[in-house]
Structures are given as C-alpha cells and as structure tokens.
Amino acid sequence: MTGRPVAARDYLKGQVRSDDGTTIGYRQRGRGPGLILVHGGMQASQHLTGLAETLSADFTVYVPDRRGRGLSGPHGEGFGVRREVEDLRALAAATGTSRIFGLSSGALAVLRTALAVPQLDRIALYEPPLSVGGSVPTGWLPRFDREIAAGKIAAALLTALRGLGTEPALGRIPRFVLAPLMAVASRVRRESPGDDVPLAALVPTQHFDLRIIEEMADSVTDCAALEARVLLLDGAKSPAYLGVALEALSAVLPDARRITFPGLGHSGPDDDGDPKRVGEALREFFDAP
C-alpha cells in the first residue's frame, strides 16, 4: 500500500506500509525509471539529498527514512534484517522499481533484500560493513549503549565514530578534547528544518544498525545466489575492513564489478562527501543497457 505523494519543498513525500503495519516514509524527486537510495547508519533520507538531486534528471528517485527515523515508524519489537527487507520490498513493489543503491548498513539491507526480491535486478552497494571472520569492529557497542542510556549523546557519537574508524582524524585527538566539541555540535544541530532528523535523534539508531551487522556476519556465501547485476563501490581512504567485505563479495557474486574512488572515504555518497562524483558512476551503471 502506498500513500499519494505530497509536495514538500523541492521534493514529494510518500509512504508505504510494511508487512507489520509500520509506515515507511520517503522523499521523491525527479522523473524517469525508478531508483531507490538507502542511507547508512546515524543518517536519514536528508543525508542523500545531493545524490538524489544528481540522479533526479534521469530517474524518479525514492529516498526512504529507514525505521526509527523521520517520516517512518519505530523499529518495533523483534527488529532485525527481516524488517529491513520487508520495508524495502514494500517500497519496491509500490513504486515498481528495479534499481536500488545502499550506503553502509543501508547497503547490508539492500543486499539482503535483493536476495529476496528478484524484481531488483541492478544493485549498487557502497561499503557494506559485511563482517568476514570478525573483520568489522563491534567491541565498542557496550560502551555506546551505556552512554546512550545515560543520555550522553555526544559521548556515544564519539564512541561510535572512533569504534568504526570511519573518521580517522578523530583517533588522533584525545577524548577529553573531542567530547565537549561533539556536545556543542549536537546541541547546534538539535533543531533541524522541515522533515530533517536532528543528530541527537539519529545517534541512538546506531544500536539497531549494529544488530544488522551482527546478524549478517559471515553470510557472504549466501550472495552467490544473487542473480542481479551488482556494482561495488568504495573510497580509497576508508578503513581496510570495508575493503575486506568488498573483496569477499567480488569473489562470490556472479555478476559484479568494483569502482574505488580516490580521495573519498566512507561518507563519499552523502552530503559530506562527493555525491556528484558517486552519482555519475551510479548513473552510468543504472542507465547501461
């Protein structure tokens, strides 16, 4: 079931209903064949605005808020990758879309959805944190959960960023220096315009993304059954464990090619990276005969 899109600023808003009744809201831009973009951890649809705008000249772009964020309903009881699959399957069915892109944990959700939804025949993944023999660092999660429970949002954000290693510069600055700065940044971004989700509300969602990472660990061999055409993307400045995942996927996927972007890191596709450069590679892939 899908709601009728409603105009909001420079995009339309719509919604679908997932299998358990949860509303999954999305932003829609452009005209042409459908294309779904799925954001990563501690993000919402707003973070893929530049990428959506780059692609909107050639595609009707749908950018959902994943569960627990923005236009969508809560994670709900028994949350796991199955719920993410149900959410994306509902959106793909309602929009008739066969093209889909995912960033980070969103790429994990896309990968698992593609195995269950043959309609999705062109898949692009940017640095899915697919753990291979414990390659993805997760030991920081207990500290993160304690900080969230204590209401220390800025400290939890710092713990997550340093634990994942996606912001290398943070590893060289003492925590006692960084923590006050992160607290100020969190307060400044607490109020967000329109449908944008404030940073303070996004940080706790990282717990659920770690649940997806742990659930999908060591499942790379499952991907040998994926018949879709796949584009694997990464940045040359990203942590090595993300490259381990792409190498493992390259070895088992029947139809995959890989592009590495010089100078980019884990945030390459989002608004803090270079969405135009990533978008051009995606356009070529999704437009190819």
Tab-separated table of C-alpha atoms in Angstrom:
chain	number	residue	atom	x	y	z
A	1	MET	CA	0.000	0.000	0.000
A	2	THR	CA	1.304	3.432	-0.829
A	3	GLY	CA	0.197	6.909	0.114
A	4	ARG	CA	-0.276	9.589	-2.505
A	5	PRO	CA	2.895	11.723	-2.725
A	6	VAL	CA	2.540	15.172	-1.188
A	7	ALA	CA	4.681	18.148	-2.259
A	8	ALA	CA	7.170	19.428	0.335
A	9	ARG	CA	9.850	21.984	-0.525
A	10	ASP	CA	11.744	20.606	-3.526
A	11	TYR	CA	10.597	17.008	-3.123
A	12	LEU	CA	7.418	14.985	-2.793
A	13	LYS	CA	6.631	12.935	0.290
A	14	GLY	CA	5.023	9.495	0.154
A	15	GLN	CA	4.652	6.419	2.289
A	16	VAL	CA	4.176	2.672	2.109
A	17	ARG	CA	3.020	0.177	4.701
A	18	SER	CA	5.379	-2.640	5.629
A	19	ASP	CA	4.267	-6.176	6.469
A	20	ASP	CA	3.943	-5.488	10.201
A	21	GLY	CA	1.928	-2.314	9.586
A	22	THR	CA	4.810	0.129	10.118
A	23	THR	CA	4.767	3.239	7.945
A	24	ILE	CA	7.859	3.757	5.798
A	25	GLY	CA	8.028	7.341	4.550
A	26	TYR	CA	10.150	8.535	1.659
A	27	ARG	CA	11.231	11.617	-0.277
A	28	GLN	CA	10.720	11.593	-4.044
A	29	ARG	CA	12.498	13.628	-6.699
A	30	GLY	CA	12.833	13.652	-10.480
A	31	ARG	CA	11.261	11.810	-13.400
A	32	GLY	CA	12.154	8.617	-15.231
A	33	PRO	CA	12.746	4.996	-14.235
A	34	GLY	CA	12.544	4.366	-10.508
A	35	LEU	CA	15.635	4.281	-8.297
A	36	ILE	CA	15.711	3.710	-4.523
A	37	LEU	CA	18.543	5.190	-2.405
A	38	VAL	CA	19.047	3.778	1.098
A	39	HIS	CA	21.030	5.755	3.687
A	40	GLY	CA	23.519	4.413	6.230
A	41	GLY	CA	23.890	4.450	9.996
A	42	MET	CA	23.185	7.554	12.099
A	43	GLN	CA	21.656	9.044	8.961
A	44	ALA	CA	18.232	9.714	7.455
A	45	SER	CA	16.977	10.482	3.954
A	46	GLN	CA	18.214	14.075	4.265
A	47	HIS	CA	21.847	12.903	4.058
A	48	LEU	CA	21.431	11.662	0.490
A	49	THR	CA	19.968	14.916	-0.823
A	50	GLY	CA	22.931	15.721	-3.065
A	51	LEU	CA	22.996	12.212	-4.507
A	52	ALA	CA	19.243	12.283	-5.136
A	53	GLU	CA	19.483	15.653	-6.868
A	54	THR	CA	22.374	14.451	-9.044
A	55	LEU	CA	20.320	11.466	-10.224
A	56	SER	CA	16.921	13.153	-10.441
A	57	ALA	CA	17.483	14.362	-14.018
A	58	ASP	CA	17.354	10.759	-15.229
A	59	PHE	CA	15.399	8.842	-12.593
A	60	THR	CA	12.462	9.078	-10.251
A	61	VAL	CA	14.438	8.853	-7.038
A	62	TYR	CA	12.891	7.472	-3.834
A	63	VAL	CA	14.833	8.015	-0.602
A	64	PRO	CA	13.178	6.348	2.397
A	65	ASP	CA	13.806	7.088	6.030
A	66	ARG	CA	14.729	3.712	7.464
A	67	ARG	CA	12.815	2.604	10.557
A	68	GLY	CA	13.184	4.721	13.666
A	69	ARG	CA	13.819	7.920	11.735
A	70	GLY	CA	11.964	10.894	10.314
A	71	LEU	CA	8.987	10.037	8.137
A	72	SER	CA	8.987	6.358	9.129
A	73	GLY	CA	7.667	4.470	12.139
A	74	PRO	CA	9.652	2.937	15.023
A	75	HIS	CA	11.937	-0.075	14.872
A	76	GLY	CA	9.328	-2.107	16.725
A	77	GLU	CA	9.564	-5.395	18.589
A	78	GLY	CA	11.802	-8.102	17.187
A	79	PHE	CA	13.675	-5.739	14.887
A	80	GLY	CA	16.238	-7.342	12.599
A	81	VAL	CA	17.271	-7.526	8.981
A	82	ARG	CA	13.964	-9.233	8.129
A	83	ARG	CA	12.135	-5.992	8.924
A	84	GLU	CA	14.507	-4.003	6.696
A	85	VAL	CA	13.818	-6.452	3.864
A	86	GLU	CA	10.070	-6.137	4.343
A	87	ASP	CA	10.311	-2.340	4.299
A	88	LEU	CA	12.330	-2.167	1.078
A	89	ARG	CA	10.240	-4.861	-0.574
A	90	ALA	CA	7.101	-2.822	0.142
A	91	LEU	CA	8.670	0.293	-1.388
A	92	ALA	CA	9.936	-1.568	-4.455
A	93	ALA	CA	6.525	-3.169	-5.011
A	94	ALA	CA	4.630	0.108	-4.636
A	95	THR	CA	6.930	2.039	-6.987
A	96	GLY	CA	7.746	-0.716	-9.493
A	97	THR	CA	11.434	-0.003	-9.000
A	98	SER	CA	14.133	-2.445	-10.134
A	99	ARG	CA	17.203	-0.288	-9.315
A	100	ILE	CA	18.490	0.232	-5.782
A	101	PHE	CA	21.537	1.708	-4.035
A	102	GLY	CA	22.613	1.345	-0.423
A	103	LEU	CA	25.268	3.045	1.710
A	104	SER	CA	26.986	1.269	4.631
A	105	SER	CA	24.406	-0.504	6.836
A	106	GLY	CA	21.827	0.525	4.243
A	107	ALA	CA	23.876	-1.473	1.736
A	108	LEU	CA	23.537	-4.526	4.005
A	109	ALA	CA	19.763	-4.093	3.974
A	110	VAL	CA	19.820	-3.726	0.177
A	111	LEU	CA	21.972	-6.825	-0.231
A	112	ARG	CA	19.652	-8.996	1.837
A	113	THR	CA	16.578	-7.521	0.115
A	114	ALA	CA	17.987	-8.251	-3.343
A	115	LEU	CA	18.283	-11.928	-2.402
A	116	ALA	CA	14.580	-11.988	-1.544
A	117	VAL	CA	13.174	-9.701	-4.270
A	118	PRO	CA	14.062	-10.780	-7.845
A	119	GLN	CA	12.442	-7.584	-9.159
A	120	LEU	CA	15.588	-5.756	-8.008
A	121	ASP	CA	17.956	-6.601	-10.851
A	122	ARG	CA	20.502	-3.746	-10.591
A	123	ILE	CA	22.144	-3.306	-7.206
A	124	ALA	CA	24.788	-0.762	-6.175
A	125	LEU	CA	26.483	-1.048	-2.778
A	126	TYR	CA	28.836	1.480	-1.168
A	127	GLU	CA	30.963	-0.111	1.530
A	128	PRO	CA	28.578	-2.567	3.187
A	129	PRO	CA	30.057	-3.467	6.621
A	130	LEU	CA	29.695	-7.191	5.998
A	131	SER	CA	31.798	-8.874	8.644
A	132	VAL	CA	34.107	-11.637	7.434
A	133	GLY	CA	35.659	-13.621	10.265
A	134	GLY	CA	35.130	-10.756	12.716
A	135	SER	CA	36.547	-8.093	10.378
A	136	VAL	CA	34.039	-5.384	11.401
A	137	PRO	CA	34.853	-3.866	14.828
A	138	THR	CA	31.873	-4.139	17.209
A	139	GLY	CA	33.522	-4.313	20.644
A	140	TRP	CA	32.671	-0.668	21.331
A	141	LEU	CA	28.898	-1.329	21.406
A	142	PRO	CA	28.540	-1.942	25.191
A	143	ARG	CA	30.161	1.408	25.960
A	144	PHE	CA	27.966	3.094	23.328
A	145	ASP	CA	24.816	1.575	24.880
A	146	ARG	CA	25.824	2.712	28.367
A	147	GLU	CA	26.376	6.264	27.141
A	148	ILE	CA	23.014	6.318	25.339
A	149	ALA	CA	21.274	5.009	28.480
A	150	ALA	CA	22.913	7.803	30.493
A	151	GLY	CA	21.782	10.442	27.995
A	152	LYS	CA	25.366	11.170	26.900
A	153	ILE	CA	24.564	11.523	23.216
A	154	ALA	CA	27.752	13.353	22.213
A	155	ALA	CA	29.930	10.810	24.013
A	156	ALA	CA	28.066	7.952	22.329
A	157	LEU	CA	28.524	9.575	18.923
A	158	LEU	CA	32.242	9.861	19.549
A	159	THR	CA	32.422	6.229	20.695
A	160	ALA	CA	30.668	5.040	17.528
A	161	LEU	CA	32.780	7.108	15.148
A	162	ARG	CA	36.039	6.085	16.769
A	163	GLY	CA	34.923	2.465	17.092
A	164	LEU	CA	34.053	2.167	13.411
A	165	GLY	CA	37.147	4.063	12.327
A	166	THR	CA	35.336	5.892	9.554
A	167	GLU	CA	36.668	9.258	10.751
A	168	PRO	CA	40.430	8.603	11.136
A	169	ALA	CA	41.234	12.130	12.324
A	170	LEU	CA	39.190	11.530	15.479
A	171	GLY	CA	41.536	8.759	16.519
A	172	ARG	CA	44.412	11.207	16.889
A	173	ILE	CA	42.590	13.680	19.161
A	174	PRO	CA	42.180	12.934	22.895
A	175	ARG	CA	38.630	12.174	24.027
A	176	PHE	CA	38.719	14.943	26.673
A	177	VAL	CA	39.238	17.450	23.842
A	178	LEU	CA	36.713	15.998	21.434
A	179	ALA	CA	33.825	15.269	23.789
A	180	PRO	CA	32.960	18.931	24.593
A	181	LEU	CA	33.167	19.848	20.901
A	182	MET	CA	30.836	16.988	19.957
A	183	ALA	CA	28.397	18.081	22.675
A	184	VAL	CA	28.287	21.604	21.244
A	185	ALA	CA	27.787	20.247	17.706
A	186	SER	CA	24.967	18.014	18.898
A	187	ARG	CA	23.175	20.936	20.554
A	188	VAL	CA	23.615	23.160	17.500
A	189	ARG	CA	22.056	20.502	15.247
A	190	ARG	CA	19.309	19.531	17.681
A	191	GLU	CA	16.776	21.639	15.805
A	192	SER	CA	16.571	20.618	12.148
A	193	PRO	CA	14.463	22.231	9.422
A	194	GLY	CA	11.359	20.635	7.939
A	195	ASP	CA	11.493	16.853	7.755
A	196	ASP	CA	15.189	16.649	8.637
A	197	VAL	CA	16.003	14.497	11.650
A	198	PRO	CA	18.269	16.133	14.286
A	199	LEU	CA	21.599	14.500	15.056
A	200	ALA	CA	20.630	13.819	18.670
A	201	ALA	CA	17.759	11.620	17.465
A	202	LEU	CA	19.917	9.741	14.943
A	203	VAL	CA	22.774	8.702	17.220
A	204	PRO	CA	20.768	6.088	19.220
A	205	THR	CA	19.728	4.326	15.998
A	206	GLN	CA	23.300	3.060	15.615
A	207	HIS	CA	22.472	0.313	18.140
A	208	PHE	CA	19.994	-1.174	15.655
A	209	ASP	CA	22.438	-0.939	12.766
A	210	LEU	CA	24.952	-2.934	14.810
A	211	ARG	CA	22.253	-5.554	15.236
A	212	ILE	CA	22.050	-5.813	11.426
A	213	ILE	CA	25.847	-6.071	11.156
A	214	GLU	CA	25.992	-8.851	13.734
A	215	GLU	CA	23.046	-10.717	12.219
A	216	MET	CA	24.570	-10.698	8.729
A	217	ALA	CA	28.125	-11.536	9.812
A	218	ASP	CA	29.819	-14.315	7.808
A	219	SER	CA	26.914	-14.569	5.358
A	220	VAL	CA	28.928	-13.688	2.250
A	221	THR	CA	28.457	-17.142	0.720
A	222	ASP	CA	24.693	-16.524	0.626
A	223	CYS	CA	25.356	-13.895	-2.032
A	224	ALA	CA	26.410	-16.496	-4.579
A	225	ALA	CA	22.690	-16.936	-5.262
A	226	LEU	CA	22.221	-13.289	-6.252
A	227	GLU	CA	21.443	-13.084	-9.960
A	228	ALA	CA	21.233	-9.279	-10.148
A	229	ARG	CA	23.924	-7.133	-11.743
A	230	VAL	CA	25.925	-5.570	-8.890
A	231	LEU	CA	28.168	-2.512	-8.651
A	232	LEU	CA	30.510	-2.467	-5.632
A	233	LEU	CA	31.787	0.964	-4.602
A	234	ASP	CA	34.305	2.151	-2.050
A	235	GLY	CA	36.608	5.020	-1.187
A	236	ALA	CA	40.388	4.718	-1.134
A	237	LYS	CA	40.532	6.490	2.259
A	238	SER	CA	38.090	4.143	4.026
A	239	PRO	CA	39.030	1.614	6.751
A	240	ALA	CA	40.575	-1.619	5.492
A	241	TYR	CA	37.811	-3.856	6.877
A	242	LEU	CA	35.342	-2.353	4.395
A	243	GLY	CA	37.637	-3.408	1.572
A	244	VAL	CA	37.724	-6.931	3.037
A	245	ALA	CA	33.954	-7.120	2.645
A	246	LEU	CA	34.056	-5.970	-0.983
A	247	GLU	CA	36.813	-8.413	-1.850
A	248	ALA	CA	34.779	-11.258	-0.368
A	249	LEU	CA	31.670	-10.176	-2.259
A	250	SER	CA	33.612	-9.827	-5.519
A	251	ALA	CA	34.730	-13.423	-5.151
A	252	VAL	CA	31.218	-14.892	-4.845
A	253	LEU	CA	28.839	-12.589	-6.756
A	254	PRO	CA	28.047	-13.953	-10.231
A	255	ASP	CA	27.880	-10.525	-11.940
A	256	ALA	CA	29.751	-7.753	-10.151
A	257	ARG	CA	32.289	-5.042	-10.850
A	258	ARG	CA	34.025	-2.648	-8.477
A	259	ILE	CA	34.917	1.032	-8.506
A	260	THR	CA	37.222	2.633	-5.944
A	261	PHE	CA	37.102	6.443	-5.670
A	262	PRO	CA	40.470	8.117	-4.984
A	263	GLY	CA	40.306	10.683	-2.212
A	264	LEU	CA	36.943	9.557	-0.834
A	265	GLY	CA	36.123	7.826	2.442
A	266	HIS	CA	33.063	6.192	3.944
A	267	SER	CA	30.942	9.331	3.524
A	268	GLY	CA	31.603	9.510	-0.231
A	269	PRO	CA	27.972	9.315	-1.425
A	270	ASP	CA	26.390	11.500	1.257
A	271	ASP	CA	26.246	15.267	1.517
A	272	ASP	CA	29.537	15.414	3.462
A	273	GLY	CA	31.372	13.594	0.658
A	274	ASP	CA	31.235	13.972	-3.112
A	275	PRO	CA	27.730	12.882	-4.122
A	276	LYS	CA	28.113	14.278	-7.625
A	277	ARG	CA	31.107	12.057	-8.400
A	278	VAL	CA	29.467	8.978	-6.932
A	279	GLY	CA	26.214	9.889	-8.657
A	280	GLU	CA	27.856	9.969	-12.080
A	281	ALA	CA	29.140	6.416	-11.578
A	282	LEU	CA	25.688	5.316	-10.454
A	283	ARG	CA	24.029	6.980	-13.443
A	284	GLU	CA	26.310	5.127	-15.840
A	285	PHE	CA	25.621	1.807	-14.107
A	286	PHE	CA	21.846	2.193	-13.804
A	287	ASP	CA	21.485	3.610	-17.340
A	288	ALA	CA	23.583	0.969	-19.105
A	289	PRO	CA	21.749	-1.404	-21.479
